[in-house]
Structure formats: C-alpha cells, structure tokens
Amino acid sequence: MKIAVINSGSSSLKFKLFDMDTKELIYSKLVENIGEKNSKVKTHHEALESLDIDFSSLDAIGHRVVHGGDEFHMPTIVNDEVLKKIKNLIPLAPLHNPANIEGIEVACGYALNIPQIAVFDTAFHFHMPREAYLYALPFEMYEKHKIRRYGFHGTSHSFVSKESAKILKKDLSELNLITLHLGNGASACAIQKGISIDTSMGFTPLEGLVMGTRSGDIDPAILIYLQKELGLSVDEVDKILNKKSGLLGICGKNDVRELINSKDEKSKLALDMMIRRVKKYIGSYMALLGDVDAIVFTGGIGENSDYIRDKILDSAFFNGIKILVIKTDEELEIANECLRVLRV
Ligand code: ADP
C-alpha cells in the first residue's frame, strides 16, 4: 500500500511517499520559497506538478492540518463538509491552517478518487483532563467560544513516544514520558500511559516554551499594556509575539547553532532563558506524572545539540531518569494514522 503525505506550509511543501507494507520511504521532496521573488515555483499547484509521482498509483494522501479545534480528534477523510469545518478553524490558526487547506485543495484536484485524509496536530492532546485544558477564564469563554488549550506538535510527540516504547522494550501503556520537541517552534508534553495529559502549547502554538521567534508564556497583562499604554494595534502585538520575540527578540538571532557559537552576551542570555523555561516545564511534568521513565528529546535542537540537552539536564534532579534522543518523523506518523483510517 502506498501512502503519500503532504505537509503544506505557507511558502513550502514537504512531500513524502511511503510503502506502508515495509514502512519504507520511497520518495521525498521539499519545495521551498513557493511564490517568493526569484522562485521558479509560484504556487502550491506548481509545487505538486514538479513532483515525479504517478498520483493514480496512490492508495491515500495524508495531510498535516495544524488546528483541529474541538471538532477533530481523529484522522478524518476529507469531504466538502470536513473542508468547510477546517476552514472555519482558520481564526484559531491563521498562520497554519490556510496553507494546510491549500495543500488539500490542490491535491484533491490532482487525485480525484483517492482518499485524502486530514491528520491534526491537536488530536493527540484531545484527551487531556479538563483541569489541564481549561484556562481560568469565565467558563462561558470555553462553552461559547471554545477558548481552551488544544496543544500542538501532536504527531511528533506521539511518534517519539511510540519509538521510546520500542527502545525501552515496554508497552506504551506502562510508561510515563516527558517528550520535548525543540525546534524553531517548541513544545513539551507529559505522556501518561500513552495519553497526553498536559502540554506546553495552548489555544495556539504561541504558549509555553521560549521559541525561535515566539515568546511562549508571558503575563497576559503585557498585551493590555502594549495596546493601552503604548498604543500598539492588535496586528502589531500579534507580530511582536509570534515573529519578533523568543530568541530573536532577545538577541536578534534565532538559529540556535549561531547562538551557541556566539560570544555575544545577549545570545547567551537568550539560550539561558530558553533552557530555564524547558527545565521548569520538565519539573512541573515530573510533579504531575510522579514516576518518569524517560525524558525524550526531538526536533532540530533536541536531536542535534548535546550542548543544549546537557544544559537542560545539568541538575541532580534528573539523575536516574533515562534520556532518549529520537529523530521525529511527523510524515511517517501521519501515514500510519492514514493506514488506521483505511483499515477501519
Ligand atoms: P522547525 O520548527 O522549523 O521544524 P527544526 O525542528 O528544523 O524547526 O529546528 C530548527 C532549529 O534547530 C534551529 O534553531 C537550528 O538552529 C536548530 N539546530 C539544527 N541543528 C542544530 C545543531 N547541530 N545544534 C544546535 N541547534 C541545531
């Protein structure tokens, strides 16, 4: 069985094709800078056209969709109604869902009779307990407006948790794990017996850890202050929090390799802030989980930087806990989820 996965971003399209009988990657291509000046590829449609693929030979196409709201907690075969509902979720993920939708629409045009399956980043966290996913806001904010914590990077946390179980030679249902997806976007997850019971990202992927360009947790009163006292518009505040904060905001750079090699004091400060925040989350998840079988690192920073891993773990508090470093494969996880849907 052949399953293709499309991870469509605003200016990129990542495509992977798997033989699901062997779980082998048969073909992969990353098209970047779509629609940008001097780029040959102007649209997502052209990006798909540039692939060396016979779409009629596929059994399904899986699509990464970042936000599934409170509507989608399972991989879902896309039809007109599902697509409409995903479009309705755009206000919850304005940076991500439109590009995901574009990928689905373009692929549907190419492969009319092949199931297109949406796999949601939020789905893995759907079973968090209420005390984890509710904000202490007036309850009607949740009931009427669906304002709650959703969590993201679900396919990655899920993938590395299953890989951890294989490495530890235990059933996932016997394990308590803390998974750390540390990339440009970053999140932590407390996984009890295979279920996400808490995660650092919330209503949007802005909450939690100090990221490349995102602030993570801040006092929400700062947003009021920025608007009331400094006269910033809603859009300006949005841009500051999502694009101008995090490591970039503190030291002007967000490539962690550069920060590590820099002698500049602010680069060190930015890394210290990032590391401290990760430590605080690990500590709080240890308190929630009780026994922790392993702390698992993944994502560009988590997989590649022993310097950052060592700094995060430089406390005796972590003695005796297994540390795993696992390369994530969100596309393979999406293909596995598609297989689950097709087999039902
Ligand atoms: P994204 O969230 O964009 O998918 P990635 O998971 O690709 O991000 O991670 C990108 C981050 O990983 C960048 O900050 C980059 O500097 C960092 N990174 C990659 N390799 C290394 C390395 N060897 N040492 C430290 N950081 C690294």
mmCIF file of C-alpha atoms and ligand atoms in Angstrom:
data_model
loop_
_atom_site.group_PDB
_atom_site.id
_atom_site.type_symbol
_atom_site.label_atom_id
_atom_site.label_comp_id
_atom_site.label_asym_id
_atom_site.label_seq_id
_atom_site.Cartn_x
_atom_site.Cartn_y
_atom_site.Cartn_z
ATOM 1 C CA MET A 1 0.000 0.000 0.000
ATOM 2 C CA LYS A 2 1.340 3.404 -0.987
ATOM 3 C CA ILE A 3 0.519 6.453 1.115
ATOM 4 C CA ALA A 4 1.741 9.960 0.314
ATOM 5 C CA VAL A 5 1.938 12.706 2.929
ATOM 6 C CA ILE A 6 1.727 16.406 2.207
ATOM 7 C CA ASN A 7 2.891 18.901 4.809
ATOM 8 C CA SER A 8 1.962 22.199 3.255
ATOM 9 C CA GLY A 9 3.233 25.438 4.776
ATOM 10 C CA SER A 10 2.659 28.998 3.607
ATOM 11 C CA SER A 11 5.724 29.007 1.332
ATOM 12 C CA SER A 12 6.803 25.361 1.408
ATOM 13 C CA LEU A 13 5.504 21.916 0.549
ATOM 14 C CA LYS A 14 7.040 18.810 2.053
ATOM 15 C CA PHE A 15 6.058 15.613 0.250
ATOM 16 C CA LYS A 16 6.884 12.066 1.314
ATOM 17 C CA LEU A 17 5.744 8.779 -0.196
ATOM 18 C CA PHE A 18 5.818 5.594 1.881
ATOM 19 C CA ASP A 19 5.422 1.933 1.061
ATOM 20 C CA MET A 20 3.312 1.087 4.107
ATOM 21 C CA ASP A 21 3.939 -2.656 3.832
ATOM 22 C CA THR A 22 7.614 -2.084 4.624
ATOM 23 C CA LYS A 23 7.284 1.474 6.108
ATOM 24 C CA GLU A 24 9.985 2.422 3.626
ATOM 25 C CA LEU A 25 10.313 5.975 2.335
ATOM 26 C CA ILE A 26 10.118 5.652 -1.464
ATOM 27 C CA TYR A 27 10.282 9.300 -2.463
ATOM 28 C CA SER A 28 10.563 12.645 -0.771
ATOM 29 C CA LYS A 29 10.810 16.211 -1.920
ATOM 30 C CA LEU A 30 10.821 19.570 -0.182
ATOM 31 C CA VAL A 31 9.787 22.539 -2.298
ATOM 32 C CA GLU A 32 10.623 25.836 -0.606
ATOM 33 C CA ASN A 33 10.177 29.557 -1.286
ATOM 34 C CA ILE A 34 6.881 28.987 -3.104
ATOM 35 C CA GLY A 35 5.550 32.248 -4.547
ATOM 36 C CA GLU A 36 8.581 34.231 -3.400
ATOM 37 C CA LYS A 37 10.522 36.650 -5.623
ATOM 38 C CA ASN A 38 13.025 34.852 -7.879
ATOM 39 C CA SER A 39 11.429 31.468 -7.114
ATOM 40 C CA LYS A 40 10.602 29.263 -10.110
ATOM 41 C CA VAL A 41 7.669 27.689 -8.273
ATOM 42 C CA LYS A 42 4.876 30.232 -7.992
ATOM 43 C CA THR A 43 2.040 28.206 -6.437
ATOM 44 C CA HIS A 44 1.395 25.036 -4.403
ATOM 45 C CA HIS A 45 -0.192 23.653 -7.570
ATOM 46 C CA GLU A 46 3.121 24.063 -9.398
ATOM 47 C CA ALA A 47 4.927 22.512 -6.432
ATOM 48 C CA LEU A 48 2.809 19.354 -6.776
ATOM 49 C CA GLU A 49 3.317 19.381 -10.545
ATOM 50 C CA SER A 50 7.079 19.401 -10.006
ATOM 51 C CA LEU A 51 6.908 16.032 -8.207
ATOM 52 C CA ASP A 52 7.887 12.918 -10.065
ATOM 53 C CA ILE A 53 4.805 10.994 -8.932
ATOM 54 C CA ASP A 54 2.016 9.000 -10.563
ATOM 55 C CA PHE A 55 -0.882 10.077 -8.361
ATOM 56 C CA SER A 56 -3.152 7.324 -9.695
ATOM 57 C CA SER A 57 -0.874 4.713 -8.072
ATOM 58 C CA LEU A 58 -1.506 6.043 -4.549
ATOM 59 C CA ASP A 59 -3.868 4.457 -2.027
ATOM 60 C CA ALA A 60 -4.296 7.611 0.047
ATOM 61 C CA ILE A 61 -2.860 11.061 0.665
ATOM 62 C CA GLY A 62 -2.431 12.221 4.256
ATOM 63 C CA HIS A 63 -2.376 15.922 5.040
ATOM 64 C CA ARG A 64 -0.950 17.643 8.077
ATOM 65 C CA VAL A 65 -3.523 20.052 9.492
ATOM 66 C CA VAL A 66 -2.269 22.100 12.414
ATOM 67 C CA HIS A 67 -5.525 23.010 14.177
ATOM 68 C CA GLY A 68 -8.458 20.626 14.510
ATOM 69 C CA GLY A 69 -10.249 22.730 17.150
ATOM 70 C CA ASP A 70 -12.621 20.769 19.369
ATOM 71 C CA GLU A 71 -14.162 19.234 16.264
ATOM 72 C CA PHE A 72 -11.459 16.826 15.085
ATOM 73 C CA HIS A 73 -9.670 14.393 17.336
ATOM 74 C CA MET A 74 -9.227 11.563 14.852
ATOM 75 C CA PRO A 75 -7.682 11.443 11.395
ATOM 76 C CA THR A 76 -10.580 12.295 9.101
ATOM 77 C CA ILE A 77 -11.337 11.590 5.445
ATOM 78 C CA VAL A 78 -11.794 14.938 3.737
ATOM 79 C CA ASN A 79 -15.087 15.752 2.033
ATOM 80 C CA ASP A 80 -16.719 19.118 1.326
ATOM 81 C CA GLU A 81 -18.199 19.330 4.822
ATOM 82 C CA VAL A 82 -14.907 18.466 6.557
ATOM 83 C CA LEU A 83 -13.059 21.005 4.418
ATOM 84 C CA LYS A 84 -15.605 23.656 5.347
ATOM 85 C CA LYS A 85 -15.142 22.890 9.045
ATOM 86 C CA ILE A 86 -11.344 23.096 8.717
ATOM 87 C CA LYS A 87 -11.788 26.460 7.009
ATOM 88 C CA ASN A 88 -13.952 27.608 9.910
ATOM 89 C CA LEU A 89 -10.963 26.936 12.187
ATOM 90 C CA ILE A 90 -8.710 29.430 10.363
ATOM 91 C CA PRO A 91 -9.145 32.143 13.054
ATOM 92 C CA LEU A 92 -7.618 29.681 15.567
ATOM 93 C CA ALA A 93 -4.515 29.087 13.399
ATOM 94 C CA PRO A 94 -4.255 31.934 10.896
ATOM 95 C CA LEU A 95 -0.584 31.222 10.178
ATOM 96 C CA HIS A 96 -1.004 27.500 9.554
ATOM 97 C CA ASN A 97 -4.466 26.235 8.573
ATOM 98 C CA PRO A 98 -4.784 28.282 5.313
ATOM 99 C CA ALA A 99 -1.615 26.686 3.905
ATOM 100 C CA ASN A 100 -2.746 23.216 5.024
ATOM 101 C CA ILE A 101 -6.084 23.789 3.289
ATOM 102 C CA GLU A 102 -4.340 24.923 0.113
ATOM 103 C CA GLY A 103 -2.377 21.651 0.100
ATOM 104 C CA ILE A 104 -5.597 19.647 0.455
ATOM 105 C CA GLU A 105 -7.400 21.561 -2.286
ATOM 106 C CA VAL A 106 -4.538 21.277 -4.753
ATOM 107 C CA ALA A 107 -4.096 17.559 -4.052
ATOM 108 C CA CYS A 108 -7.851 16.935 -4.398
ATOM 109 C CA GLY A 109 -7.654 18.475 -7.872
ATOM 110 C CA TYR A 110 -4.873 16.053 -8.784
ATOM 111 C CA ALA A 111 -6.090 12.851 -7.274
ATOM 112 C CA LEU A 112 -9.853 12.888 -7.510
ATOM 113 C CA ASN A 113 -10.643 9.317 -6.499
ATOM 114 C CA ILE A 114 -8.024 8.820 -3.820
ATOM 115 C CA PRO A 115 -8.947 9.261 -0.143
ATOM 116 C CA GLN A 116 -7.472 12.468 1.245
ATOM 117 C CA ILE A 117 -7.066 12.201 4.999
ATOM 118 C CA ALA A 118 -6.546 15.129 7.350
ATOM 119 C CA VAL A 119 -4.350 14.395 10.373
ATOM 120 C CA PHE A 120 -4.446 17.051 13.081
ATOM 121 C CA ASP A 121 -1.547 18.293 15.259
ATOM 122 C CA THR A 122 -4.031 18.925 18.054
ATOM 123 C CA ALA A 123 -5.607 15.433 18.063
ATOM 124 C CA PHE A 124 -3.024 13.720 20.293
ATOM 125 C CA HIS A 125 -3.810 16.152 23.120
ATOM 126 C CA PHE A 126 -7.577 15.792 22.880
ATOM 127 C CA HIS A 127 -7.805 13.584 25.957
ATOM 128 C CA MET A 128 -6.027 15.935 28.336
ATOM 129 C CA PRO A 129 -8.062 16.262 31.542
ATOM 130 C CA ARG A 130 -10.279 19.322 31.891
ATOM 131 C CA GLU A 131 -8.090 20.838 34.570
ATOM 132 C CA ALA A 132 -5.249 20.772 32.028
ATOM 133 C CA TYR A 133 -7.057 22.171 29.040
ATOM 134 C CA LEU A 134 -9.209 24.852 30.643
ATOM 135 C CA TYR A 135 -7.983 28.392 31.206
ATOM 136 C CA ALA A 136 -9.147 30.038 34.423
ATOM 137 C CA LEU A 137 -11.336 32.434 32.445
ATOM 138 C CA PRO A 138 -15.128 32.848 32.733
ATOM 139 C CA PHE A 139 -16.474 29.384 31.880
ATOM 140 C CA GLU A 140 -18.581 30.710 29.012
ATOM 141 C CA MET A 141 -15.371 31.597 27.141
ATOM 142 C CA TYR A 142 -14.888 27.866 26.822
ATOM 143 C CA GLU A 143 -18.530 26.924 26.334
ATOM 144 C CA LYS A 144 -19.441 29.638 23.851
ATOM 145 C CA HIS A 145 -16.142 30.448 22.192
ATOM 146 C CA LYS A 146 -14.157 27.184 22.525
ATOM 147 C CA ILE A 147 -11.292 29.016 24.201
ATOM 148 C CA ARG A 148 -9.266 26.213 25.738
ATOM 149 C CA ARG A 149 -5.830 24.704 25.472
ATOM 150 C CA TYR A 150 -5.531 22.455 22.413
ATOM 151 C CA GLY A 151 -1.804 21.659 22.232
ATOM 152 C CA PHE A 152 0.241 21.108 19.057
ATOM 153 C CA HIS A 153 3.111 19.024 17.622
ATOM 154 C CA GLY A 154 0.837 16.060 18.441
ATOM 155 C CA THR A 155 2.088 13.822 15.626
ATOM 156 C CA SER A 156 5.681 14.375 16.751
ATOM 157 C CA HIS A 157 5.014 13.750 20.464
ATOM 158 C CA SER A 158 3.003 10.661 19.543
ATOM 159 C CA PHE A 159 5.666 9.344 17.147
ATOM 160 C CA VAL A 160 8.566 9.698 19.591
ATOM 161 C CA SER A 161 6.522 8.218 22.449
ATOM 162 C CA LYS A 162 5.935 5.052 20.402
ATOM 163 C CA GLU A 163 9.594 4.919 19.372
ATOM 164 C CA SER A 164 10.567 5.320 23.052
ATOM 165 C CA ALA A 165 8.434 2.308 23.946
ATOM 166 C CA LYS A 166 10.274 0.252 21.307
ATOM 167 C CA ILE A 167 13.675 1.371 22.622
ATOM 168 C CA LEU A 168 12.700 0.729 26.256
ATOM 169 C CA LYS A 169 11.141 -2.615 25.232
ATOM 170 C CA LYS A 170 7.937 -1.846 27.098
ATOM 171 C CA ASP A 171 4.337 -1.299 26.184
ATOM 172 C CA LEU A 172 3.449 2.387 25.884
ATOM 173 C CA SER A 173 0.675 1.745 28.409
ATOM 174 C CA GLU A 174 3.341 1.004 31.044
ATOM 175 C CA LEU A 175 5.328 4.196 30.524
ATOM 176 C CA ASN A 176 5.376 7.771 31.777
ATOM 177 C CA LEU A 177 7.286 10.036 29.419
ATOM 178 C CA ILE A 178 8.196 13.691 29.074
ATOM 179 C CA THR A 179 8.708 14.486 25.403
ATOM 180 C CA LEU A 180 10.447 17.694 24.320
ATOM 181 C CA HIS A 181 10.027 18.784 20.714
ATOM 182 C CA LEU A 182 12.652 21.524 20.474
ATOM 183 C CA GLY A 183 12.799 23.143 17.044
ATOM 184 C CA ASN A 184 12.136 26.649 15.870
ATOM 185 C CA GLY A 185 8.666 26.005 17.279
ATOM 186 C CA ALA A 186 8.946 24.066 20.536
ATOM 187 C CA SER A 187 6.701 22.248 22.971
ATOM 188 C CA ALA A 188 6.850 19.867 25.916
ATOM 189 C CA CYS A 189 4.381 17.087 26.643
ATOM 190 C CA ALA A 190 3.608 14.922 29.672
ATOM 191 C CA ILE A 191 2.534 11.478 28.450
ATOM 192 C CA GLN A 192 0.996 9.042 30.922
ATOM 193 C CA LYS A 193 0.489 5.507 29.621
ATOM 194 C CA GLY A 194 0.421 6.776 26.028
ATOM 195 C CA ILE A 195 -2.024 9.631 26.720
ATOM 196 C CA SER A 196 -1.028 13.299 26.600
ATOM 197 C CA ILE A 197 -2.080 14.677 29.999
ATOM 198 C CA ASP A 198 -0.515 18.122 29.594
ATOM 199 C CA THR A 199 1.406 20.077 27.019
ATOM 200 C CA SER A 200 3.021 23.489 26.863
ATOM 201 C CA MET A 201 1.321 24.944 23.775
ATOM 202 C CA GLY A 202 -2.249 26.077 24.303
ATOM 203 C CA PHE A 203 -5.071 27.778 22.422
ATOM 204 C CA THR A 204 -2.468 28.492 19.729
ATOM 205 C CA PRO A 205 1.168 27.431 19.208
ATOM 206 C CA LEU A 206 2.302 30.608 20.981
ATOM 207 C CA GLU A 207 2.092 29.426 24.597
ATOM 208 C CA GLY A 208 4.784 27.681 26.574
ATOM 209 C CA LEU A 209 8.495 27.444 25.821
ATOM 210 C CA VAL A 210 10.737 30.264 24.611
ATOM 211 C CA MET A 211 10.906 29.581 20.850
ATOM 212 C CA GLY A 212 12.823 30.884 17.828
ATOM 213 C CA THR A 213 10.595 33.902 17.291
ATOM 214 C CA ARG A 214 7.660 33.262 19.676
ATOM 215 C CA SER A 215 7.555 34.496 23.257
ATOM 216 C CA GLY A 216 5.935 31.467 24.879
ATOM 217 C CA ASP A 217 4.434 32.179 28.326
ATOM 218 C CA ILE A 218 4.162 35.820 29.319
ATOM 219 C CA ASP A 219 1.947 37.757 31.712
ATOM 220 C CA PRO A 220 -1.214 38.408 29.647
ATOM 221 C CA ALA A 221 -1.419 41.895 31.176
ATOM 222 C CA ILE A 222 1.530 42.827 28.950
ATOM 223 C CA LEU A 223 -0.802 42.606 25.934
ATOM 224 C CA ILE A 224 -3.202 45.039 27.570
ATOM 225 C CA TYR A 225 -0.312 47.358 28.453
ATOM 226 C CA LEU A 226 1.124 47.297 24.923
ATOM 227 C CA GLN A 227 -2.228 48.333 23.497
ATOM 228 C CA LYS A 228 -3.446 50.726 26.180
ATOM 229 C CA GLU A 229 -0.246 52.475 27.153
ATOM 230 C CA LEU A 230 1.981 52.110 24.074
ATOM 231 C CA GLY A 231 -0.861 52.413 21.555
ATOM 232 C CA LEU A 232 0.071 49.324 19.554
ATOM 233 C CA SER A 233 -2.587 47.801 17.302
ATOM 234 C CA VAL A 234 -3.806 44.220 17.628
ATOM 235 C CA ASP A 235 -1.851 43.274 14.481
ATOM 236 C CA GLU A 236 1.334 44.851 15.832
ATOM 237 C CA VAL A 237 1.022 42.941 19.103
ATOM 238 C CA ASP A 238 0.372 39.730 17.160
ATOM 239 C CA LYS A 239 3.512 40.278 15.072
ATOM 240 C CA ILE A 240 5.635 41.064 18.118
ATOM 241 C CA LEU A 241 4.570 37.921 19.974
ATOM 242 C CA ASN A 242 4.768 35.499 17.039
ATOM 243 C CA LYS A 243 7.535 36.853 14.843
ATOM 244 C CA LYS A 244 9.738 39.229 16.837
ATOM 245 C CA SER A 245 10.032 37.588 20.237
ATOM 246 C CA GLY A 246 11.663 34.446 21.618
ATOM 247 C CA LEU A 247 15.391 34.032 20.924
ATOM 248 C CA LEU A 248 15.183 36.538 18.070
ATOM 249 C CA GLY A 249 13.630 39.162 20.316
ATOM 250 C CA ILE A 250 16.332 38.857 22.955
ATOM 251 C CA CYS A 251 19.479 38.679 20.803
ATOM 252 C CA GLY A 252 18.474 39.311 17.177
ATOM 253 C CA LYS A 253 19.169 35.726 16.045
ATOM 254 C CA ASN A 254 17.139 32.529 16.170
ATOM 255 C CA ASP A 255 19.390 29.848 14.712
ATOM 256 C CA VAL A 256 20.480 28.020 17.855
ATOM 257 C CA ARG A 257 23.761 26.936 16.196
ATOM 258 C CA GLU A 258 24.675 30.589 15.757
ATOM 259 C CA LEU A 259 23.665 31.436 19.305
ATOM 260 C CA ILE A 260 25.816 28.647 20.745
ATOM 261 C CA ASN A 261 28.855 29.824 18.782
ATOM 262 C CA SER A 262 28.328 33.490 19.532
ATOM 263 C CA LYS A 263 30.373 35.343 22.151
ATOM 264 C CA ASP A 264 27.664 37.966 22.437
ATOM 265 C CA GLU A 265 26.172 38.271 25.934
ATOM 266 C CA LYS A 266 22.607 38.560 24.698
ATOM 267 C CA SER A 267 22.904 35.272 22.756
ATOM 268 C CA LYS A 268 23.928 33.571 25.997
ATOM 269 C CA LEU A 269 21.061 35.249 27.823
ATOM 270 C CA ALA A 270 18.557 34.090 25.167
ATOM 271 C CA LEU A 271 19.782 30.488 25.438
ATOM 272 C CA ASP A 272 19.704 30.655 29.259
ATOM 273 C CA MET A 273 16.096 31.838 29.105
ATOM 274 C CA MET A 274 15.123 29.061 26.694
ATOM 275 C CA ILE A 275 16.870 26.395 28.774
ATOM 276 C CA ARG A 276 15.395 27.633 32.062
ATOM 277 C CA ARG A 277 11.859 27.510 30.633
ATOM 278 C CA VAL A 278 12.341 23.916 29.416
ATOM 279 C CA LYS A 279 13.643 22.937 32.873
ATOM 280 C CA LYS A 280 10.614 24.482 34.560
ATOM 281 C CA TYR A 281 8.260 22.521 32.323
ATOM 282 C CA ILE A 282 10.111 19.262 32.909
ATOM 283 C CA GLY A 283 9.949 19.847 36.667
ATOM 284 C CA SER A 284 6.241 20.543 36.607
ATOM 285 C CA TYR A 285 5.554 17.486 34.440
ATOM 286 C CA MET A 286 7.592 15.312 36.811
ATOM 287 C CA ALA A 287 5.324 16.531 39.606
ATOM 288 C CA LEU A 288 2.235 15.668 37.543
ATOM 289 C CA LEU A 289 3.435 12.250 36.370
ATOM 290 C CA GLY A 290 5.102 11.017 39.559
ATOM 291 C CA ASP A 291 7.432 8.351 38.189
ATOM 292 C CA VAL A 292 9.037 9.287 34.887
ATOM 293 C CA ASP A 293 10.556 6.509 32.761
ATOM 294 C CA ALA A 294 12.291 8.756 30.236
ATOM 295 C CA ILE A 295 12.805 12.295 29.042
ATOM 296 C CA VAL A 296 12.785 12.294 25.243
ATOM 297 C CA PHE A 297 14.417 14.943 23.066
ATOM 298 C CA THR A 298 13.399 15.572 19.466
ATOM 299 C CA GLY A 299 13.165 18.418 16.884
ATOM 300 C CA GLY A 300 16.112 20.214 15.242
ATOM 301 C CA ILE A 301 17.596 21.407 18.547
ATOM 302 C CA GLY A 302 16.596 18.407 20.661
ATOM 303 C CA GLU A 303 18.000 15.902 18.157
ATOM 304 C CA ASN A 304 21.236 17.687 17.290
ATOM 305 C CA SER A 305 22.503 19.722 20.202
ATOM 306 C CA ASP A 306 24.123 17.804 23.046
ATOM 307 C CA TYR A 307 25.181 21.228 24.385
ATOM 308 C CA ILE A 308 21.548 22.306 24.913
ATOM 309 C CA ARG A 309 20.481 18.863 26.163
ATOM 310 C CA ASP A 310 23.307 18.849 28.742
ATOM 311 C CA LYS A 311 22.424 22.359 29.922
ATOM 312 C CA ILE A 312 18.773 21.381 30.354
ATOM 313 C CA LEU A 313 19.724 18.269 32.313
ATOM 314 C CA ASP A 314 22.557 19.713 34.429
ATOM 315 C CA SER A 315 20.658 19.218 37.675
ATOM 316 C CA ALA A 316 20.878 16.274 40.046
ATOM 317 C CA PHE A 317 17.089 16.331 39.971
ATOM 318 C CA PHE A 318 17.242 14.337 36.727
ATOM 319 C CA ASN A 319 19.645 11.666 37.996
ATOM 320 C CA GLY A 320 18.416 8.171 37.291
ATOM 321 C CA ILE A 321 15.968 9.132 34.555
ATOM 322 C CA LYS A 322 16.617 7.651 31.130
ATOM 323 C CA ILE A 323 17.366 10.224 28.448
ATOM 324 C CA LEU A 324 16.452 9.399 24.869
ATOM 325 C CA VAL A 325 17.203 11.322 21.676
ATOM 326 C CA ILE A 326 14.858 10.335 18.869
ATOM 327 C CA LYS A 327 14.591 11.731 15.371
ATOM 328 C CA THR A 328 10.995 12.639 14.785
ATOM 329 C CA ASP A 329 9.159 11.679 11.599
ATOM 330 C CA GLU A 330 5.857 13.506 11.540
ATOM 331 C CA GLU A 331 5.146 12.386 7.978
ATOM 332 C CA LEU A 332 5.554 8.687 8.808
ATOM 333 C CA GLU A 333 3.257 9.158 11.807
ATOM 334 C CA ILE A 334 0.677 10.819 9.520
ATOM 335 C CA ALA A 335 0.981 7.901 7.063
ATOM 336 C CA ASN A 336 0.475 5.451 9.959
ATOM 337 C CA GLU A 337 -2.625 7.354 11.048
ATOM 338 C CA CYS A 338 -3.973 7.198 7.467
ATOM 339 C CA LEU A 339 -3.448 3.453 7.485
ATOM 340 C CA ARG A 340 -5.505 3.230 10.683
ATOM 341 C CA VAL A 341 -8.391 5.059 8.959
ATOM 342 C CA LEU A 342 -8.222 2.912 5.829
ATOM 343 C CA ARG A 343 -8.273 -0.301 7.868
ATOM 344 C CA VAL A 344 -11.426 0.597 9.838
HETATM 345 P P1 ADP B 1 11.000 23.796 12.717
HETATM 346 O O1 ADP B 1 10.199 24.139 13.948
HETATM 347 O O2 ADP B 1 11.153 24.954 11.792
HETATM 348 O O3 ADP B 1 10.609 22.490 12.061
HETATM 349 P P2 ADP B 1 13.503 22.374 13.284
HETATM 350 O O4 ADP B 1 12.960 21.230 14.055
HETATM 351 O O5 ADP B 1 14.005 22.138 11.913
HETATM 352 O O6 ADP B 1 12.477 23.608 13.283
HETATM 353 O O7 ADP B 1 14.674 23.027 14.153
HETATM 354 C C1 ADP B 1 15.318 24.199 13.771
HETATM 355 C C2 ADP B 1 16.271 24.599 14.892
HETATM 356 O O8 ADP B 1 17.201 23.532 15.115
HETATM 357 C C3 ADP B 1 17.095 25.841 14.565
HETATM 358 O O9 ADP B 1 17.096 26.723 15.663
HETATM 359 C C4 ADP B 1 18.504 25.270 14.373
HETATM 360 O O10 ADP B 1 19.452 26.186 14.760
HETATM 361 C C5 ADP B 1 18.478 24.098 15.326
HETATM 362 N N1 ADP B 1 19.554 23.135 15.038
HETATM 363 C C6 ADP B 1 19.712 22.326 13.977
HETATM 364 N N2 ADP B 1 20.877 21.624 14.078
HETATM 365 C C7 ADP B 1 21.471 22.028 15.233
HETATM 366 C C8 ADP B 1 22.679 21.686 15.915
HETATM 367 N N3 ADP B 1 23.545 20.810 15.417
HETATM 368 N N4 ADP B 1 22.943 22.304 17.086
HETATM 369 C C9 ADP B 1 22.085 23.209 17.608
HETATM 370 N N5 ADP B 1 20.916 23.554 17.020
HETATM 371 C C10 ADP B 1 20.614 22.979 15.856
#
